[in-house]
Tab-separated table of C-alpha atoms in Angstrom:
chain	number	residue	atom	x	y	z
A	113	MET	CA	13.700	-2.423	23.787
A	114	SER	CA	10.500	-1.997	21.207
A	115	LEU	CA	10.238	-3.777	17.910
A	116	ARG	CA	10.455	-1.018	15.440
A	117	HIS	CA	13.943	-0.152	17.662
A	118	CYS	CA	15.151	-3.633	16.978
A	119	ILE	CA	14.314	-3.281	13.055
A	120	LEU	CA	16.112	0.001	12.961
A	121	TRP	CA	19.361	-1.338	14.445
A	122	TYR	CA	19.004	-3.990	12.062
A	123	CYS	CA	18.597	-1.941	9.085
A	124	LEU	CA	21.669	0.214	10.286
A	125	ALA	CA	23.997	-2.780	10.717
A	126	ILE	CA	23.105	-3.774	7.126
A	127	VAL	CA	24.019	-0.642	6.218
A	128	PHE	CA	27.054	0.442	8.137
A	129	HIS	CA	27.829	-3.290	9.048
A	130	PRO	CA	31.678	-2.356	7.318
A	131	ILE	CA	31.833	0.482	9.152
A	132	CYS	CA	31.401	-1.144	12.204
A	133	ILE	CA	34.100	-3.349	11.575
A	134	ASP	CA	36.090	-1.143	10.888
A	135	MET	CA	35.646	1.049	13.723
A	136	GLU	CA	36.586	-1.943	15.997
A	137	ILE	CA	39.397	-2.093	14.355
A	138	VAL	CA	40.670	1.303	14.849
A	139	MET	CA	38.699	1.581	18.655
A	140	SER	CA	41.237	-1.641	19.448
A	141	LEU	CA	43.760	0.697	18.176
A	142	ASP	CA	42.746	3.681	20.272
A	143	ARG	CA	42.327	0.861	23.649
A	144	PHE	CA	46.104	-0.524	22.787
A	145	VAL	CA	47.479	3.214	22.431
A	146	ALA	CA	46.167	3.639	25.818
A	147	ILE	CA	47.135	0.660	27.769
A	148	SER	CA	50.240	0.351	26.357
A	149	HIS	CA	51.651	3.713	26.049
A	150	PRO	CA	50.025	6.078	28.625
A	151	LEU	CA	52.231	8.873	28.081
A	152	LEU	CA	51.884	8.803	24.404
A	153	TYR	CA	48.144	8.774	24.355
A	154	ARG	CA	47.325	12.270	23.360
A	155	ARG	CA	44.962	14.208	21.380
A	156	CYS	CA	46.961	14.234	18.212
A	157	ASN	CA	47.369	10.514	18.444
A	158	ARG	CA	43.533	10.771	18.757
A	159	LYS	CA	42.912	12.740	15.773
A	160	PHE	CA	45.039	10.006	13.622
A	161	CYS	CA	43.308	7.460	14.345
A	162	LEU	CA	40.068	9.340	13.420
A	163	ALA	CA	41.047	10.678	11.063
A	164	LEU	CA	42.149	6.701	10.046
A	165	LEU	CA	38.476	5.685	11.558
A	166	VAL	CA	36.949	8.121	8.495
A	167	VAL	CA	39.332	6.975	5.766
A	168	ILE	CA	39.284	3.491	5.848
A	169	SER	CA	35.383	3.234	6.947
A	170	VAL	CA	34.825	5.163	3.848
A	171	LEU	CA	36.960	3.205	1.042
A	172	HIS	CA	35.885	-0.103	2.943
A	173	GLY	CA	32.189	1.274	2.866
A	174	VAL	CA	32.127	2.485	-0.785
A	175	THR	CA	34.016	-1.165	-1.616
A	176	ASP	CA	31.084	-2.832	-0.317
A	177	LEU	CA	28.423	-1.146	-1.493
A	178	LEU	CA	30.305	-1.026	-4.986
A	179	CYS	CA	30.648	-5.053	-4.817
A	180	ARG	CA	26.900	-5.302	-4.035
A	181	ILE	CA	25.892	-3.234	-7.069
A	182	LEU	CA	27.901	-5.349	-8.906
A	183	LEU	CA	26.310	-8.472	-7.815
A	184	SER	CA	22.701	-6.943	-8.220
A	185	HIS	CA	23.573	-6.912	-12.245
A	186	HIS	CA	24.220	-10.640	-11.538
A	187	SER	CA	20.766	-11.397	-10.443
A	188	ALA	CA	17.116	-10.616	-10.564
A	189	LYS	CA	16.486	-10.092	-6.937
A	190	ILE	CA	18.446	-6.959	-6.873
A	191	PRO	CA	16.713	-6.447	-3.157
A	192	ILE	CA	18.264	-9.304	-1.873
A	193	CYS	CA	21.682	-8.568	-3.415
A	194	LEU	CA	21.378	-5.417	-0.664
A	195	LEU	CA	21.497	-8.114	2.235
A	196	PHE	CA	22.869	-11.196	1.002
A	197	TYR	CA	25.802	-11.895	-1.133
A	198	THR	CA	23.822	-13.365	-4.045
A	199	GLY	CA	25.866	-13.743	-7.329
A	200	PRO	CA	29.494	-14.932	-9.007
A	201	GLU	CA	31.185	-17.188	-6.641
A	202	GLU	CA	34.294	-15.010	-8.375
A	203	VAL	CA	32.829	-11.158	-6.917
A	204	ILE	CA	31.215	-12.699	-3.742
A	205	ASP	CA	34.679	-14.215	-2.975
A	206	ALA	CA	36.559	-11.348	-3.707
A	207	ALA	CA	33.692	-9.025	-1.321
A	208	ASN	CA	34.151	-11.531	0.843
A	209	GLY	CA	38.084	-11.595	1.541
A	210	LEU	CA	37.805	-7.842	2.479
A	211	PHE	CA	36.132	-8.837	5.514
A	212	TYR	CA	38.141	-11.761	6.721
A	213	ILE	CA	41.122	-9.421	5.948
A	214	ALA	CA	39.373	-6.907	8.821
A	215	ALA	CA	38.377	-9.505	11.257
A	216	ILE	CA	41.236	-11.237	11.501
A	217	VAL	CA	42.973	-7.778	12.039
A	218	VAL	CA	40.051	-6.912	14.947
A	219	LEU	CA	40.789	-10.535	16.635
A	220	ILE	CA	44.669	-9.631	16.668
A	221	LEU	CA	44.552	-6.516	18.537
A	222	ASN	CA	41.283	-7.397	21.000
A	223	LEU	CA	42.810	-10.699	22.064
A	224	TYR	CA	46.467	-8.288	22.470
A	225	VAL	CA	44.184	-5.591	24.521
A	226	ILE	CA	42.960	-8.181	26.846
A	227	PHE	CA	46.416	-9.877	27.673
A	228	LEU	CA	47.707	-5.886	28.022
A	229	ALA	CA	44.234	-4.903	29.940
A	230	LEU	CA	44.810	-8.407	32.357
A	231	ARG	CA	48.819	-7.059	32.734
A	232	GLN	CA	47.926	-3.431	33.256
A	233	ARG	CA	44.904	-4.425	36.140
A	234	ARG	CA	47.340	-6.602	37.751
A	235	ARG	CA	49.949	-3.927	38.207
A	236	VAL	CA	47.172	-1.041	39.743
A	237	ARG	CA	45.848	-3.839	41.919
A	238	GLN	CA	49.566	-3.767	43.452
A	239	GLN	CA	49.777	-0.037	43.464
A	240	GLN	CA	47.018	0.920	44.680
A	241	ASP	CA	43.625	-0.289	46.895
A	242	GLY	CA	41.402	-1.005	44.285
A	243	SER	CA	40.408	2.812	42.367
A	244	GLY	CA	38.700	3.883	39.369
A	245	SER	CA	41.786	2.678	37.411
A	246	ALA	CA	41.094	-0.800	38.102
A	247	ASN	CA	37.234	-0.201	37.409
A	248	ARG	CA	38.453	1.414	33.677
A	249	GLN	CA	40.829	-1.580	32.960
A	250	SER	CA	38.117	-3.926	34.089
A	251	TRP	CA	35.875	-2.415	31.508
A	252	ASP	CA	38.448	-2.285	28.724
A	253	ILE	CA	38.656	-6.418	29.176
A	254	ARG	CA	34.540	-6.615	29.122
A	255	ILE	CA	34.679	-4.495	25.534
A	256	ALA	CA	37.255	-6.420	24.281
A	257	ARG	CA	36.082	-9.781	25.133
A	258	THR	CA	32.520	-8.560	23.823
A	259	LEU	CA	34.170	-7.705	20.577
A	260	THR	CA	36.678	-10.490	19.924
A	261	PHE	CA	33.490	-13.195	20.936
A	262	CYS	CA	31.198	-10.764	18.196
A	263	ILE	CA	33.623	-10.825	15.541
A	264	ALA	CA	35.243	-14.709	16.419
A	265	SER	CA	31.232	-16.122	15.556
A	266	ASP	CA	30.948	-13.915	12.724
A	267	THR	CA	33.865	-14.734	10.934
A	268	ILE	CA	33.494	-18.814	12.029
A	269	THR	CA	29.809	-18.581	10.548
A	270	ARG	CA	31.179	-16.665	7.611
A	271	VAL	CA	33.876	-19.253	6.413
A	272	ILE	CA	31.296	-22.050	7.215
A	273	CYS	CA	29.562	-19.817	4.752
A	274	GLN	CA	32.612	-20.242	2.189
A	275	ILE	CA	33.162	-23.992	3.157
A	276	LEU	CA	29.344	-24.589	1.909
A	277	ARG	CA	29.577	-22.512	-1.955
A	278	GLN	CA	32.330	-24.420	-2.336
A	279	TYR	CA	30.698	-27.978	-2.326
A	280	ALA	CA	27.285	-26.567	-3.590
A	281	ARG	CA	29.585	-24.975	-7.093
A	282	HIS	CA	31.389	-28.629	-7.619
A	283	SER	CA	28.099	-30.437	-6.903
A	284	ASN	CA	26.879	-31.915	-10.087
A	285	ASP	CA	22.784	-32.422	-8.162
A	286	ALA	CA	20.967	-29.370	-8.703
A	287	VAL	CA	18.927	-29.764	-5.485
A	288	ARG	CA	22.150	-30.590	-3.760
A	289	ARG	CA	23.658	-27.095	-4.655
A	290	ARG	CA	20.560	-25.554	-4.375
A	291	ASN	CA	19.842	-26.862	-0.562
A	292	LEU	CA	23.657	-25.632	-0.023
A	293	GLY	CA	23.465	-22.419	-1.613
A	294	LEU	CA	20.347	-21.671	0.465
A	295	SER	CA	21.938	-22.677	3.283
A	296	ALA	CA	25.114	-20.630	3.438
A	297	GLU	CA	22.524	-17.580	2.836
A	298	LEU	CA	20.668	-18.027	5.065
A	299	LEU	CA	23.719	-18.963	7.914
A	300	ASP	CA	25.535	-15.422	6.188
A	301	PHE	CA	21.759	-13.679	7.334
A	302	SER	CA	22.656	-15.459	11.159
A	303	ALA	CA	25.635	-14.183	11.226
A	304	LEU	CA	24.796	-10.937	10.746
A	305	ALA	CA	21.710	-11.024	13.284
A	306	THR	CA	23.650	-12.509	15.456
A	307	PHE	CA	26.058	-9.393	14.925
A	308	VAL	CA	22.931	-7.335	15.621
A	309	ILE	CA	21.619	-8.985	18.855
A	310	LEU	CA	24.385	-9.027	20.488
A	311	THR	CA	25.063	-5.109	19.888
A	312	VAL	CA	21.497	-4.602	20.837
A	313	ARG	CA	22.477	-6.579	24.221
A	314	SER	CA	25.318	-4.741	24.970
A	315	SER	CA	25.378	-1.467	26.321
A	316	ASN	CA	29.541	-1.663	26.254
A	317	LEU	CA	29.687	-2.355	23.359
A	318	ARG	CA	26.674	0.136	21.826
A	319	ASN	CA	28.905	2.451	23.551
A	320	VAL	CA	31.803	1.521	21.829
A	321	MET	CA	30.605	1.509	18.675
A	322	LEU	CA	28.590	5.103	19.479
A	323	LYS	CA	31.186	6.730	20.828
A	324	PRO	CA	33.706	6.676	17.405
A	325	LEU	CA	30.745	8.941	15.756
A	326	LYS	CA	30.008	11.775	17.906
A	327	SER	CA	33.953	11.918	18.264
A	328	VAL	CA	34.283	11.589	14.224
A	329	LYS	CA	31.554	14.641	15.117
A	330	MET	CA	34.047	16.888	16.360
A	331	PHE	CA	36.855	15.812	14.721
A	332	VAL	CA	34.986	16.906	11.880
A	333	ILE	CA	33.638	20.484	13.551
A	334	GLU	CA	37.316	21.132	14.495
A	335	ILE	CA	39.081	20.842	11.143
A	336	VAL	CA	36.395	23.014	9.473
A	337	GLN	CA	36.765	25.501	12.318
């Protein structure tokens, strides 16, 4: 992939990062229903998941944007605020709290999906002699593992960032406070960069994140018609 495409992916991730997280939540729910209750996995359930995706993504995206705008009013470096959460610690904590809630939900769902997929694949292997169903289950396992690793690494990094910010807040040394704050921002940036790199390199994860966009488009067209 060319450098231009990597830059484009990075810019899109900055804008749609919270929306991508919400997509992962809905896709995890979608896979959970498909694996655990295949008879209930009908078009109405898929429409509900897509509607939930639209509502959560819009609310989360708007909240994230409002937090960044609020932070920009407390800092002279407005362009930097659009990339990093820089500003009053209380506002930063409130903004990051939304991410923590979403990340915890995603981790729990994906770990459960891995468990269900492993159990279902074992049943398929016992009933059939290795066909498309088993391959489908292994594909679900790979996606769930990739998503779990991405969100786990991102969440752990952000928790470390919060610890560094807390130390910086209570430090009396100006140099130490500045260094800790800079380290927290660099770690925050690395978390997003890691998320983008894994997304670009993982075709499975790209499909998971792009497929809901196409489904939402078709869902909107169906509503309009």
